[in-house]
Amino acid sequence: MNPSFFLPPTQIFQGRRRALALSGAVLSASAVALLGGRDAMAAGKKASHSDTASDVRILNTALGAELEAIAAYQVGAESGLLTSGVLPVAVAFQGHHKAHADALAATVKKLGGQPVTAKAKYAFPVEKLKTQADVLQFAAGLEKGAVSAYLGAVPVFGDRALAQVAASILGDEAMHWAVLRQVLGESPVPAAFMA
Amino acid sequence: MAGNAIGAAQAAPAPDERAVRRGEQIYARCAACHAIESNRTGPQHCGLFGRRAGTAPGFSGYSKALRDSKIVWNARSLDHFLQDPMKAVPGTAMGYAGVKDPQERADLIAWLSVATRTGQSCTPSQ
């Protein structure tokens, strides 16, 4: 077995911080956005209006959730409850959500839609966030929900390149969820399949 | 017999506790967009049963398709919608493939029937 699986949470987070500096092997937001619409162009055909409109709705729903996640991580970062080892990783995760949001908004625009914007106010259960564990549990719930949401979106995109974009984001959300669970002392990968 | 049937219709049996617990776990899949007591990317679920689709208090993000659907949420309509939301209501903003397993849908609906009781389990936000 890989002994790194048993590293204490602090070391896991320190490792993550080092890894953040080496994250060049990922798609940029603009590169991900370029994937959108690729199916139709490659096939030399124009996507139907209804397919495109449906894809824009799905993308905008995902964008709304990403914007909420950005705000949620901001609440966590400003809570004063996160330790110096955890805070930079939470901020890094927030940065990932910002990248997702940028890619989704760019894709919506590319498809002729109007990207949704962040709400002026979100109703987070701040009264229940008393400890670092509370904050991380809250974040983990959002990340798990995001995995399920993208999993449910992948099959319904008319443009299969957009399904690839969603799957790419799904993988990132799943990594967030696993890291958060590890720090919370829970099994980071509790099952072989996600739903 | 007729009296019994009427009585059964008036007082729905309490959902199976194990189904409710399983349904709570399934509801975690909805947590990217929904909550019981607050409007998020999707509408709050408090007060769901008996409510007409597209009318959750304080939620403005509905698609025209859902607002115009004339659906009233109950166990049957939820089962139909949750199986394939985009097929049940073409044009819905809920871009989600659905909960395909009938038992999972039944469990989820059992959880929702308990967790969304206004004044008992939850208080809707405005």
PDB file of C-alpha atoms in Angstrom:
ATOM      1  CA  MET A   1       0.000   0.000   0.000  1.00  0.00           C
ATOM      2  CA  ASN A   2       1.096   3.527  -0.626  1.00  0.00           C
ATOM      3  CA  PRO A   3       2.145   4.947   2.725  1.00  0.00           C
ATOM      4  CA  SER A   4       1.165   8.429   1.577  1.00  0.00           C
ATOM      5  CA  PHE A   5      -2.459   7.357   1.982  1.00  0.00           C
ATOM      6  CA  PHE A   6      -1.836   7.402   5.706  1.00  0.00           C
ATOM      7  CA  LEU A   7      -0.186  10.787   5.973  1.00  0.00           C
ATOM      8  CA  PRO A   8      -1.747  12.996   8.622  1.00  0.00           C
ATOM      9  CA  PRO A   9      -4.078  15.620   7.191  1.00  0.00           C
ATOM     10  CA  THR A  10      -1.610  18.468   7.705  1.00  0.00           C
ATOM     11  CA  GLN A  11       0.990  16.723   5.586  1.00  0.00           C
ATOM     12  CA  ILE A  12      -1.578  15.961   2.944  1.00  0.00           C
ATOM     13  CA  PHE A  13      -2.369  19.659   2.732  1.00  0.00           C
ATOM     14  CA  GLN A  14       1.308  20.629   2.648  1.00  0.00           C
ATOM     15  CA  GLY A  15       1.727  18.179  -0.193  1.00  0.00           C
ATOM     16  CA  ARG A  16      -1.217  19.712  -1.975  1.00  0.00           C
ATOM     17  CA  ARG A  17       0.308  23.165  -1.613  1.00  0.00           C
ATOM     18  CA  ARG A  18       3.512  21.963  -3.234  1.00  0.00           C
ATOM     19  CA  ALA A  19       1.513  20.329  -5.993  1.00  0.00           C
ATOM     20  CA  LEU A  20      -0.318  23.566  -6.686  1.00  0.00           C
ATOM     21  CA  ALA A  21       2.914  25.048  -7.929  1.00  0.00           C
ATOM     22  CA  LEU A  22       3.262  22.196 -10.401  1.00  0.00           C
ATOM     23  CA  SER A  23      -0.191  22.229 -11.883  1.00  0.00           C
ATOM     24  CA  GLY A  24       0.827  23.008 -15.432  1.00  0.00           C
ATOM     25  CA  ALA A  25      -0.621  19.793 -16.830  1.00  0.00           C
ATOM     26  CA  VAL A  26      -4.169  21.070 -16.810  1.00  0.00           C
ATOM     27  CA  LEU A  27      -6.366  22.784 -19.326  1.00  0.00           C
ATOM     28  CA  SER A  28      -6.706  26.535 -19.050  1.00  0.00           C
ATOM     29  CA  ALA A  29     -10.182  28.000 -18.843  1.00  0.00           C
ATOM     30  CA  SER A  30      -9.884  29.287 -22.397  1.00  0.00           C
ATOM     31  CA  ALA A  31      -8.727  25.896 -23.620  1.00  0.00           C
ATOM     32  CA  VAL A  32     -11.679  24.212 -21.981  1.00  0.00           C
ATOM     33  CA  ALA A  33     -14.027  26.795 -23.449  1.00  0.00           C
ATOM     34  CA  LEU A  34     -12.638  26.088 -26.898  1.00  0.00           C
ATOM     35  CA  LEU A  35     -13.872  22.530 -26.598  1.00  0.00           C
ATOM     36  CA  GLY A  36     -17.442  23.800 -26.598  1.00  0.00           C
ATOM     37  CA  GLY A  37     -19.020  23.567 -30.026  1.00  0.00           C
ATOM     38  CA  ARG A  38     -16.217  21.430 -31.364  1.00  0.00           C
ATOM     39  CA  ASP A  39     -18.530  18.540 -32.217  1.00  0.00           C
ATOM     40  CA  ALA A  40     -20.670  20.546 -34.542  1.00  0.00           C
ATOM     41  CA  MET A  41     -17.735  22.233 -36.230  1.00  0.00           C
ATOM     42  CA  ALA A  42     -15.865  18.970 -36.694  1.00  0.00           C
ATOM     43  CA  ALA A  43     -18.884  17.362 -38.251  1.00  0.00           C
ATOM     44  CA  GLY A  44     -19.382  20.325 -40.561  1.00  0.00           C
ATOM     45  CA  LYS A  45     -22.926  20.725 -39.370  1.00  0.00           C
ATOM     46  CA  LYS A  46     -24.780  23.302 -37.411  1.00  0.00           C
ATOM     47  CA  ALA A  47     -26.131  22.259 -34.052  1.00  0.00           C
ATOM     48  CA  SER A  48     -29.873  22.572 -33.789  1.00  0.00           C
ATOM     49  CA  HIS A  49     -31.174  25.654 -32.035  1.00  0.00           C
ATOM     50  CA  SER A  50     -32.935  23.557 -29.422  1.00  0.00           C
ATOM     51  CA  ASP A  51     -29.785  21.530 -28.683  1.00  0.00           C
ATOM     52  CA  THR A  52     -27.730  24.681 -28.288  1.00  0.00           C
ATOM     53  CA  ALA A  53     -30.355  26.339 -26.118  1.00  0.00           C
ATOM     54  CA  SER A  54     -30.493  23.242 -23.935  1.00  0.00           C
ATOM     55  CA  ASP A  55     -26.701  23.167 -23.629  1.00  0.00           C
ATOM     56  CA  VAL A  56     -26.662  26.837 -22.655  1.00  0.00           C
ATOM     57  CA  ARG A  57     -29.235  26.171 -19.924  1.00  0.00           C
ATOM     58  CA  ILE A  58     -27.153  23.300 -18.535  1.00  0.00           C
ATOM     59  CA  LEU A  59     -23.974  25.378 -18.652  1.00  0.00           C
ATOM     60  CA  ASN A  60     -25.664  28.305 -16.944  1.00  0.00           C
ATOM     61  CA  THR A  61     -27.007  26.076 -14.181  1.00  0.00           C
ATOM     62  CA  ALA A  62     -23.486  24.760 -13.626  1.00  0.00           C
ATOM     63  CA  LEU A  63     -22.138  28.309 -13.728  1.00  0.00           C
ATOM     64  CA  GLY A  64     -24.607  29.366 -11.053  1.00  0.00           C
ATOM     65  CA  ALA A  65     -23.435  26.540  -8.806  1.00  0.00           C
ATOM     66  CA  GLU A  66     -19.776  27.408  -9.421  1.00  0.00           C
ATOM     67  CA  LEU A  67     -20.392  31.054  -8.528  1.00  0.00           C
ATOM     68  CA  GLU A  68     -22.046  29.914  -5.313  1.00  0.00           C
ATOM     69  CA  ALA A  69     -19.080  27.659  -4.536  1.00  0.00           C
ATOM     70  CA  ILE A  70     -16.710  30.607  -5.005  1.00  0.00           C
ATOM     71  CA  ALA A  71     -18.762  32.598  -2.507  1.00  0.00           C
ATOM     72  CA  ALA A  72     -18.898  29.644  -0.105  1.00  0.00           C
ATOM     73  CA  TYR A  73     -15.128  29.255  -0.090  1.00  0.00           C
ATOM     74  CA  GLN A  74     -14.853  32.997   0.514  1.00  0.00           C
ATOM     75  CA  VAL A  75     -17.022  32.584   3.609  1.00  0.00           C
ATOM     76  CA  GLY A  76     -14.757  29.764   4.758  1.00  0.00           C
ATOM     77  CA  ALA A  77     -11.594  31.720   4.043  1.00  0.00           C
ATOM     78  CA  GLU A  78     -12.845  34.726   5.973  1.00  0.00           C
ATOM     79  CA  SER A  79     -14.254  32.701   8.857  1.00  0.00           C
ATOM     80  CA  GLY A  80     -11.040  32.760  10.850  1.00  0.00           C
ATOM     81  CA  LEU A  81     -11.618  29.059  11.524  1.00  0.00           C
ATOM     82  CA  LEU A  82      -9.149  27.610   9.017  1.00  0.00           C
ATOM     83  CA  THR A  83      -5.604  26.866  10.122  1.00  0.00           C
ATOM     84  CA  SER A  84      -2.572  28.182   8.263  1.00  0.00           C
ATOM     85  CA  GLY A  85      -2.111  24.776   6.662  1.00  0.00           C
ATOM     86  CA  VAL A  86      -5.674  24.502   5.437  1.00  0.00           C
ATOM     87  CA  LEU A  87      -6.430  28.058   4.359  1.00  0.00           C
ATOM     88  CA  PRO A  88      -4.149  28.149   1.268  1.00  0.00           C
ATOM     89  CA  VAL A  89      -5.658  24.939  -0.030  1.00  0.00           C
ATOM     90  CA  ALA A  90      -9.186  26.222   0.473  1.00  0.00           C
ATOM     91  CA  VAL A  91      -8.209  29.352  -1.434  1.00  0.00           C
ATOM     92  CA  ALA A  92      -6.672  27.182  -4.154  1.00  0.00           C
ATOM     93  CA  PHE A  93      -9.910  25.178  -4.420  1.00  0.00           C
ATOM     94  CA  GLN A  94     -11.778  28.461  -4.700  1.00  0.00           C
ATOM     95  CA  GLY A  95      -9.407  29.374  -7.533  1.00  0.00           C
ATOM     96  CA  HIS A  96     -10.359  26.169  -9.312  1.00  0.00           C
ATOM     97  CA  HIS A  97     -14.019  27.092  -9.047  1.00  0.00           C
ATOM     98  CA  LYS A  98     -13.191  30.517 -10.463  1.00  0.00           C
ATOM     99  CA  ALA A  99     -11.477  28.805 -13.398  1.00  0.00           C
ATOM    100  CA  HIS A 100     -14.520  26.567 -13.899  1.00  0.00           C
ATOM    101  CA  ALA A 101     -16.793  29.610 -13.823  1.00  0.00           C
ATOM    102  CA  ASP A 102     -14.607  31.453 -16.340  1.00  0.00           C
ATOM    103  CA  ALA A 103     -14.650  28.468 -18.694  1.00  0.00           C
ATOM    104  CA  LEU A 104     -18.397  27.975 -18.379  1.00  0.00           C
ATOM    105  CA  ALA A 105     -19.157  31.673 -18.888  1.00  0.00           C
ATOM    106  CA  ALA A 106     -16.879  31.809 -21.930  1.00  0.00           C
ATOM    107  CA  THR A 107     -18.609  28.770 -23.389  1.00  0.00           C
ATOM    108  CA  VAL A 108     -22.067  30.200 -22.785  1.00  0.00           C
ATOM    109  CA  LYS A 109     -21.009  33.365 -24.611  1.00  0.00           C
ATOM    110  CA  LYS A 110     -19.483  31.349 -27.422  1.00  0.00           C
ATOM    111  CA  LEU A 111     -22.793  29.578 -27.877  1.00  0.00           C
ATOM    112  CA  GLY A 112     -24.636  32.895 -28.045  1.00  0.00           C
ATOM    113  CA  GLY A 113     -26.041  32.793 -24.526  1.00  0.00           C
ATOM    114  CA  GLN A 114     -25.942  35.214 -21.642  1.00  0.00           C
ATOM    115  CA  PRO A 115     -23.930  33.891 -18.671  1.00  0.00           C
ATOM    116  CA  VAL A 116     -25.608  34.120 -15.292  1.00  0.00           C
ATOM    117  CA  THR A 117     -23.880  36.305 -12.739  1.00  0.00           C
ATOM    118  CA  ALA A 118     -23.216  35.858  -9.039  1.00  0.00           C
ATOM    119  CA  LYS A 119     -26.042  36.628  -6.659  1.00  0.00           C
ATOM    120  CA  ALA A 120     -25.731  39.677  -4.465  1.00  0.00           C
ATOM    121  CA  LYS A 121     -26.229  37.446  -1.453  1.00  0.00           C
ATOM    122  CA  TYR A 122     -26.132  33.716  -0.732  1.00  0.00           C
ATOM    123  CA  ALA A 123     -27.930  31.973   2.100  1.00  0.00           C
ATOM    124  CA  PHE A 124     -25.143  29.944   3.699  1.00  0.00           C
ATOM    125  CA  PRO A 125     -25.618  28.266   7.071  1.00  0.00           C
ATOM    126  CA  VAL A 126     -22.979  30.472   8.690  1.00  0.00           C
ATOM    127  CA  GLU A 127     -24.578  30.076  12.112  1.00  0.00           C
ATOM    128  CA  LYS A 128     -23.626  26.391  11.985  1.00  0.00           C
ATOM    129  CA  LEU A 129     -19.967  27.008  11.126  1.00  0.00           C
ATOM    130  CA  LYS A 130     -18.239  26.979  14.511  1.00  0.00           C
ATOM    131  CA  THR A 131     -15.096  24.990  13.806  1.00  0.00           C
ATOM    132  CA  GLN A 132     -12.732  24.183  10.955  1.00  0.00           C
ATOM    133  CA  ALA A 133     -14.401  20.803  10.670  1.00  0.00           C
ATOM    134  CA  ASP A 134     -17.788  22.492  10.220  1.00  0.00           C
ATOM    135  CA  VAL A 135     -16.391  24.601   7.387  1.00  0.00           C
ATOM    136  CA  LEU A 136     -14.745  21.640   5.694  1.00  0.00           C
ATOM    137  CA  GLN A 137     -17.874  19.483   6.117  1.00  0.00           C
ATOM    138  CA  PHE A 138     -19.918  22.233   4.498  1.00  0.00           C
ATOM    139  CA  ALA A 139     -17.434  22.499   1.638  1.00  0.00           C
ATOM    140  CA  ALA A 140     -17.340  18.720   1.242  1.00  0.00           C
ATOM    141  CA  GLY A 141     -21.129  18.632   0.917  1.00  0.00           C
ATOM    142  CA  LEU A 142     -21.010  21.204  -1.842  1.00  0.00           C
ATOM    143  CA  GLU A 143     -18.206  19.380  -3.630  1.00  0.00           C
ATOM    144  CA  LYS A 144     -20.004  16.046  -3.461  1.00  0.00           C
ATOM    145  CA  GLY A 145     -23.143  17.690  -4.781  1.00  0.00           C
ATOM    146  CA  ALA A 146     -21.105  19.208  -7.581  1.00  0.00           C
ATOM    147  CA  VAL A 147     -19.744  15.797  -8.559  1.00  0.00           C
ATOM    148  CA  SER A 148     -23.285  14.452  -8.758  1.00  0.00           C
ATOM    149  CA  ALA A 149     -24.505  17.484 -10.676  1.00  0.00           C
ATOM    150  CA  TYR A 150     -21.791  17.197 -13.320  1.00  0.00           C
ATOM    151  CA  LEU A 151     -22.287  13.450 -13.455  1.00  0.00           C
ATOM    152  CA  GLY A 152     -25.940  14.120 -14.212  1.00  0.00           C
ATOM    153  CA  ALA A 153     -25.036  16.736 -16.809  1.00  0.00           C
ATOM    154  CA  VAL A 154     -22.490  14.724 -18.788  1.00  0.00           C
ATOM    155  CA  PRO A 155     -25.075  12.474 -20.517  1.00  0.00           C
ATOM    156  CA  VAL A 156     -27.471  15.251 -21.470  1.00  0.00           C
ATOM    157  CA  PHE A 157     -25.291  17.673 -23.397  1.00  0.00           C
ATOM    158  CA  GLY A 158     -26.199  17.811 -27.068  1.00  0.00           C
ATOM    159  CA  ASP A 159     -22.599  18.715 -27.889  1.00  0.00           C
ATOM    160  CA  ARG A 160     -20.429  15.835 -26.730  1.00  0.00           C
ATOM    161  CA  ALA A 161     -17.413  18.144 -26.432  1.00  0.00           C
ATOM    162  CA  LEU A 162     -19.294  19.930 -23.685  1.00  0.00           C
ATOM    163  CA  ALA A 163     -19.721  16.602 -21.921  1.00  0.00           C
ATOM    164  CA  GLN A 164     -15.939  16.365 -21.994  1.00  0.00           C
ATOM    165  CA  VAL A 165     -15.699  19.809 -20.395  1.00  0.00           C
ATOM    166  CA  ALA A 166     -18.164  18.777 -17.696  1.00  0.00           C
ATOM    167  CA  ALA A 167     -16.260  15.557 -17.058  1.00  0.00           C
ATOM    168  CA  SER A 168     -13.034  17.508 -16.735  1.00  0.00           C
ATOM    169  CA  ILE A 169     -14.597  19.724 -14.076  1.00  0.00           C
ATOM    170  CA  LEU A 170     -16.207  16.702 -12.406  1.00  0.00           C
ATOM    171  CA  GLY A 171     -12.774  15.170 -11.893  1.00  0.00           C
ATOM    172  CA  ASP A 172     -11.557  18.317 -10.189  1.00  0.00           C
ATOM    173  CA  GLU A 173     -14.583  18.478  -7.879  1.00  0.00           C
ATOM    174  CA  ALA A 174     -14.066  14.833  -6.950  1.00  0.00           C
ATOM    175  CA  MET A 175     -10.465  15.545  -5.996  1.00  0.00           C
ATOM    176  CA  HIS A 176     -11.600  18.427  -3.804  1.00  0.00           C
ATOM    177  CA  TRP A 177     -14.138  16.173  -2.125  1.00  0.00           C
ATOM    178  CA  ALA A 178     -11.589  13.436  -1.483  1.00  0.00           C
ATOM    179  CA  VAL A 179      -9.050  15.842   0.031  1.00  0.00           C
ATOM    180  CA  LEU A 180     -11.685  17.427   2.264  1.00  0.00           C
ATOM    181  CA  ARG A 181     -12.841  14.010   3.455  1.00  0.00           C
ATOM    182  CA  GLN A 182      -9.258  13.000   4.193  1.00  0.00           C
ATOM    183  CA  VAL A 183      -8.710  16.064   6.341  1.00  0.00           C
ATOM    184  CA  LEU A 184     -11.988  15.403   8.126  1.00  0.00           C
ATOM    185  CA  GLY A 185     -10.716  11.944   9.022  1.00  0.00           C
ATOM    186  CA  GLU A 186     -13.158  10.211   6.705  1.00  0.00           C
ATOM    187  CA  SER A 187     -12.350   7.712   4.011  1.00  0.00           C
ATOM    188  CA  PRO A 188     -11.277   9.935   1.100  1.00  0.00           C
ATOM    189  CA  VAL A 189     -12.664   7.550  -1.498  1.00  0.00           C
ATOM    190  CA  PRO A 190     -15.577   5.805   0.169  1.00  0.00           C
ATOM    191  CA  ALA A 191     -16.883   3.875  -2.817  1.00  0.00           C
ATOM    192  CA  ALA A 192     -15.921   2.575  -6.222  1.00  0.00           C
ATOM    193  CA  PHE A 193     -18.632   4.549  -7.972  1.00  0.00           C
ATOM    194  CA  MET A 194     -20.196   7.988  -7.636  1.00  0.00           C
ATOM    195  CA  ALA A 195     -23.848   8.768  -8.162  1.00  0.00           C
TER     196      ALA A 195
ATOM    197  CA  MET B   1     -64.515  -0.662   2.625  1.00  0.00           C
ATOM    198  CA  ALA B   2     -65.289   2.711   1.090  1.00  0.00           C
ATOM    199  CA  GLY B   3     -64.801   4.365   4.463  1.00  0.00           C
ATOM    200  CA  ASN B   4     -61.432   2.694   4.847  1.00  0.00           C
ATOM    201  CA  ALA B   5     -60.366   3.851   1.406  1.00  0.00           C
ATOM    202  CA  ILE B   6     -61.308   7.438   2.189  1.00  0.00           C
ATOM    203  CA  GLY B   7     -59.486   7.246   5.496  1.00  0.00           C
ATOM    204  CA  ALA B   8     -56.368   5.934   3.804  1.00  0.00           C
ATOM    205  CA  ALA B   9     -56.478   8.750   1.284  1.00  0.00           C
ATOM    206  CA  GLN B  10     -56.827  11.365   3.994  1.00  0.00           C
ATOM    207  CA  ALA B  11     -54.022  10.078   6.195  1.00  0.00           C
ATOM    208  CA  ALA B  12     -51.031   9.044   4.110  1.00  0.00           C
ATOM    209  CA  PRO B  13     -49.005   6.315   5.803  1.00  0.00           C
ATOM    210  CA  ALA B  14     -45.767   7.419   7.394  1.00  0.00           C
ATOM    211  CA  PRO B  15     -42.807   6.658   5.130  1.00  0.00           C
ATOM    212  CA  ASP B  16     -40.578   3.747   6.042  1.00  0.00           C
ATOM    213  CA  GLU B  17     -37.763   5.039   8.259  1.00  0.00           C
ATOM    214  CA  ARG B  18     -35.104   3.088   6.385  1.00  0.00           C
ATOM    215  CA  ALA B  19     -36.321   4.509   3.097  1.00  0.00           C
ATOM    216  CA  VAL B  20     -36.165   8.001   4.572  1.00  0.00           C
ATOM    217  CA  ARG B  21     -32.577   7.466   5.737  1.00  0.00           C
ATOM    218  CA  ARG B  22     -31.565   6.146   2.330  1.00  0.00           C
ATOM    219  CA  GLY B  23     -33.358   9.051   0.710  1.00  0.00           C
ATOM    220  CA  GLU B  24     -31.410  11.545   2.795  1.00  0.00           C
ATOM    221  CA  GLN B  25     -28.203  10.084   1.408  1.00  0.00           C
ATOM    222  CA  ILE B  26     -29.530  10.337  -2.134  1.00  0.00           C
ATOM    223  CA  TYR B  27     -30.537  13.954  -1.509  1.00  0.00           C
ATOM    224  CA  ALA B  28     -26.816  14.733  -1.076  1.00  0.00           C
ATOM    225  CA  ARG B  29     -26.622  14.448  -4.866  1.00  0.00           C
ATOM    226  CA  CYS B  30     -28.836  17.507  -5.092  1.00  0.00           C
ATOM    227  CA  ALA B  31     -26.631  19.597  -2.792  1.00  0.00           C
ATOM    228  CA  ALA B  32     -24.825  21.476  -5.549  1.00  0.00           C
ATOM    229  CA  CYS B  33     -28.023  23.328  -6.388  1.00  0.00           C
ATOM    230  CA  HIS B  34     -30.731  22.676  -3.797  1.00  0.00           C
ATOM    231  CA  ALA B  35     -31.389  23.013  -0.093  1.00  0.00           C
ATOM    232  CA  ILE B  36     -34.502  22.432   1.967  1.00  0.00           C
ATOM    233  CA  GLU B  37     -34.733  25.908   3.491  1.00  0.00           C
ATOM    234  CA  SER B  38     -32.956  28.234   1.088  1.00  0.00           C
ATOM    235  CA  ASN B  39     -33.091  29.174  -2.557  1.00  0.00           C
ATOM    236  CA  ARG B  40     -29.810  28.461  -4.288  1.00  0.00           C
ATOM    237  CA  THR B  41     -29.083  27.735  -7.942  1.00  0.00           C
ATOM    238  CA  GLY B  42     -32.283  25.729  -7.669  1.00  0.00           C
ATOM    239  CA  PRO B  43     -35.354  26.456  -5.554  1.00  0.00           C
ATOM    240  CA  GLN B  44     -35.831  25.560  -1.896  1.00  0.00           C
ATOM    241  CA  HIS B  45     -37.732  22.358  -1.206  1.00  0.00           C
ATOM    242  CA  CYS B  46     -39.513  23.306   2.022  1.00  0.00           C
ATOM    243  CA  GLY B  47     -43.237  23.064   1.335  1.00  0.00           C
ATOM    244  CA  LEU B  48     -42.671  21.090  -1.835  1.00  0.00           C
ATOM    245  CA  PHE B  49     -45.607  18.693  -1.629  1.00  0.00           C
ATOM    246  CA  GLY B  50     -48.797  20.271  -2.910  1.00  0.00           C
ATOM    247  CA  ARG B  51     -46.958  23.235  -4.377  1.00  0.00           C
ATOM    248  CA  ARG B  52     -47.331  24.107  -8.030  1.00  0.00           C
ATOM    249  CA  ALA B  53     -44.060  23.851  -9.941  1.00  0.00           C
ATOM    250  CA  GLY B  54     -42.338  27.166 -10.481  1.00  0.00           C
ATOM    251  CA  THR B  55     -43.736  28.849  -7.381  1.00  0.00           C
ATOM    252  CA  ALA B  56     -41.212  28.352  -4.557  1.00  0.00           C
ATOM    253  CA  PRO B  57     -41.220  31.547  -2.470  1.00  0.00           C
ATOM    254  CA  GLY B  58     -38.470  33.982  -3.385  1.00  0.00           C
ATOM    255  CA  PHE B  59     -36.985  31.947  -6.242  1.00  0.00           C
ATOM    256  CA  SER B  60     -36.677  33.734  -9.568  1.00  0.00           C
ATOM    257  CA  GLY B  61     -34.552  31.319 -11.558  1.00  0.00           C
ATOM    258  CA  TYR B  62     -37.267  29.128 -12.998  1.00  0.00           C
ATOM    259  CA  SER B  63     -37.435  28.284 -16.666  1.00  0.00           C
ATOM    260  CA  LYS B  64     -40.576  29.323 -18.496  1.00  0.00           C
ATOM    261  CA  ALA B  65     -41.091  25.653 -19.271  1.00  0.00           C
ATOM    262  CA  LEU B  66     -41.400  24.713 -15.604  1.00  0.00           C
ATOM    263  CA  ARG B  67     -43.501  27.744 -14.718  1.00  0.00           C
ATOM    264  CA  ASP B  68     -45.899  26.833 -17.507  1.00  0.00           C
ATOM    265  CA  SER B  69     -45.928  23.122 -16.760  1.00  0.00           C
ATOM    266  CA  LYS B  70     -48.937  23.176 -14.387  1.00  0.00           C
ATOM    267  CA  ILE B  71     -47.309  20.381 -12.422  1.00  0.00           C
ATOM    268  CA  VAL B  72     -48.314  20.083  -8.787  1.00  0.00           C
ATOM    269  CA  TRP B  73     -45.636  18.293  -6.803  1.00  0.00           C
ATOM    270  CA  ASN B  74     -46.658  15.025  -5.199  1.00  0.00           C
ATOM    271  CA  ALA B  75     -45.125  11.564  -5.026  1.00  0.00           C
ATOM    272  CA  ARG B  76     -46.331  10.666  -8.485  1.00  0.00           C
ATOM    273  CA  SER B  77     -45.300  13.861 -10.262  1.00  0.00           C
ATOM    274  CA  LEU B  78     -41.926  13.844  -8.517  1.00  0.00           C
ATOM    275  CA  ASP B  79     -41.337  10.243  -9.549  1.00  0.00           C
ATOM    276  CA  HIS B  80     -42.055  11.139 -13.167  1.00  0.00           C
ATOM    277  CA  PHE B  81     -39.967  14.314 -13.152  1.00  0.00           C
ATOM    278  CA  LEU B  82     -36.972  12.930 -11.279  1.00  0.00           C
ATOM    279  CA  GLN B  83     -36.669   9.964 -13.628  1.00  0.00           C
ATOM    280  CA  ASP B  84     -35.775  12.292 -16.504  1.00  0.00           C
ATOM    281  CA  PRO B  85     -36.295  15.996 -15.783  1.00  0.00           C
ATOM    282  CA  MET B  86     -35.392  17.190 -19.279  1.00  0.00           C
ATOM    283  CA  LYS B  87     -37.797  14.745 -20.882  1.00  0.00           C
ATOM    284  CA  ALA B  88     -40.573  15.400 -18.370  1.00  0.00           C
ATOM    285  CA  VAL B  89     -40.318  19.174 -18.832  1.00  0.00           C
ATOM    286  CA  PRO B  90     -38.392  20.050 -21.995  1.00  0.00           C
ATOM    287  CA  GLY B  91     -36.741  23.380 -21.437  1.00  0.00           C
ATOM    288  CA  THR B  92     -36.273  22.963 -17.702  1.00  0.00           C
ATOM    289  CA  ALA B  93     -33.175  24.605 -16.263  1.00  0.00           C
ATOM    290  CA  MET B  94     -32.472  21.406 -14.352  1.00  0.00           C
ATOM    291  CA  GLY B  95     -29.893  19.964 -16.730  1.00  0.00           C
ATOM    292  CA  TYR B  96     -29.661  16.618 -15.072  1.00  0.00           C
ATOM    293  CA  ALA B  97     -30.031  13.115 -16.438  1.00  0.00           C
ATOM    294  CA  GLY B  98     -32.253  12.017 -13.571  1.00  0.00           C
ATOM    295  CA  VAL B  99     -32.447   9.413 -10.857  1.00  0.00           C
ATOM    296  CA  LYS B 100     -32.916   6.308 -12.945  1.00  0.00           C
ATOM    297  CA  ASP B 101     -33.315   3.671 -10.260  1.00  0.00           C
ATOM    298  CA  PRO B 102     -36.977   3.397  -9.162  1.00  0.00           C
ATOM    299  CA  GLN B 103     -36.052   2.403  -5.613  1.00  0.00           C
ATOM    300  CA  GLU B 104     -33.696   5.364  -5.285  1.00  0.00           C
ATOM    301  CA  ARG B 105     -36.441   7.689  -6.497  1.00  0.00           C
ATOM    302  CA  ALA B 106     -38.881   6.182  -4.015  1.00  0.00           C
ATOM    303  CA  ASP B 107     -36.370   6.642  -1.203  1.00  0.00           C
ATOM    304  CA  LEU B 108     -35.617  10.203  -2.244  1.00  0.00           C
ATOM    305  CA  ILE B 109     -39.322  11.029  -2.395  1.00  0.00           C
ATOM    306  CA  ALA B 110     -39.828   9.423   1.034  1.00  0.00           C
ATOM    307  CA  TRP B 111     -37.103  11.696   2.440  1.00  0.00           C
ATOM    308  CA  LEU B 112     -38.564  14.752   0.742  1.00  0.00           C
ATOM    309  CA  SER B 113     -42.035  13.949   2.081  1.00  0.00           C
ATOM    310  CA  VAL B 114     -40.656  14.160   5.615  1.00  0.00           C
ATOM    311  CA  ALA B 115     -38.013  16.866   5.307  1.00  0.00           C
ATOM    312  CA  THR B 116     -40.144  19.393   3.432  1.00  0.00           C
ATOM    313  CA  ARG B 117     -43.116  19.580   5.790  1.00  0.00           C
ATOM    314  CA  THR B 118     -43.577  23.271   6.394  1.00  0.00           C
ATOM    315  CA  GLY B 119     -43.797  24.130  10.058  1.00  0.00           C
ATOM    316  CA  GLN B 120     -42.852  20.624  11.133  1.00  0.00           C
ATOM    317  CA  SER B 121     -39.518  19.857   9.510  1.00  0.00           C
ATOM    318  CA  CYS B 122     -38.656  23.158   7.907  1.00  0.00           C
ATOM    319  CA  THR B 123     -39.402  26.841   7.532  1.00  0.00           C
ATOM    320  CA  PRO B 124     -39.359  28.269   4.021  1.00  0.00           C
ATOM    321  CA  SER B 125     -37.226  31.299   3.341  1.00  0.00           C
ATOM    322  CA  GLN B 126     -38.843  34.224   1.546  1.00  0.00           C
TER     323      GLN B 126
END
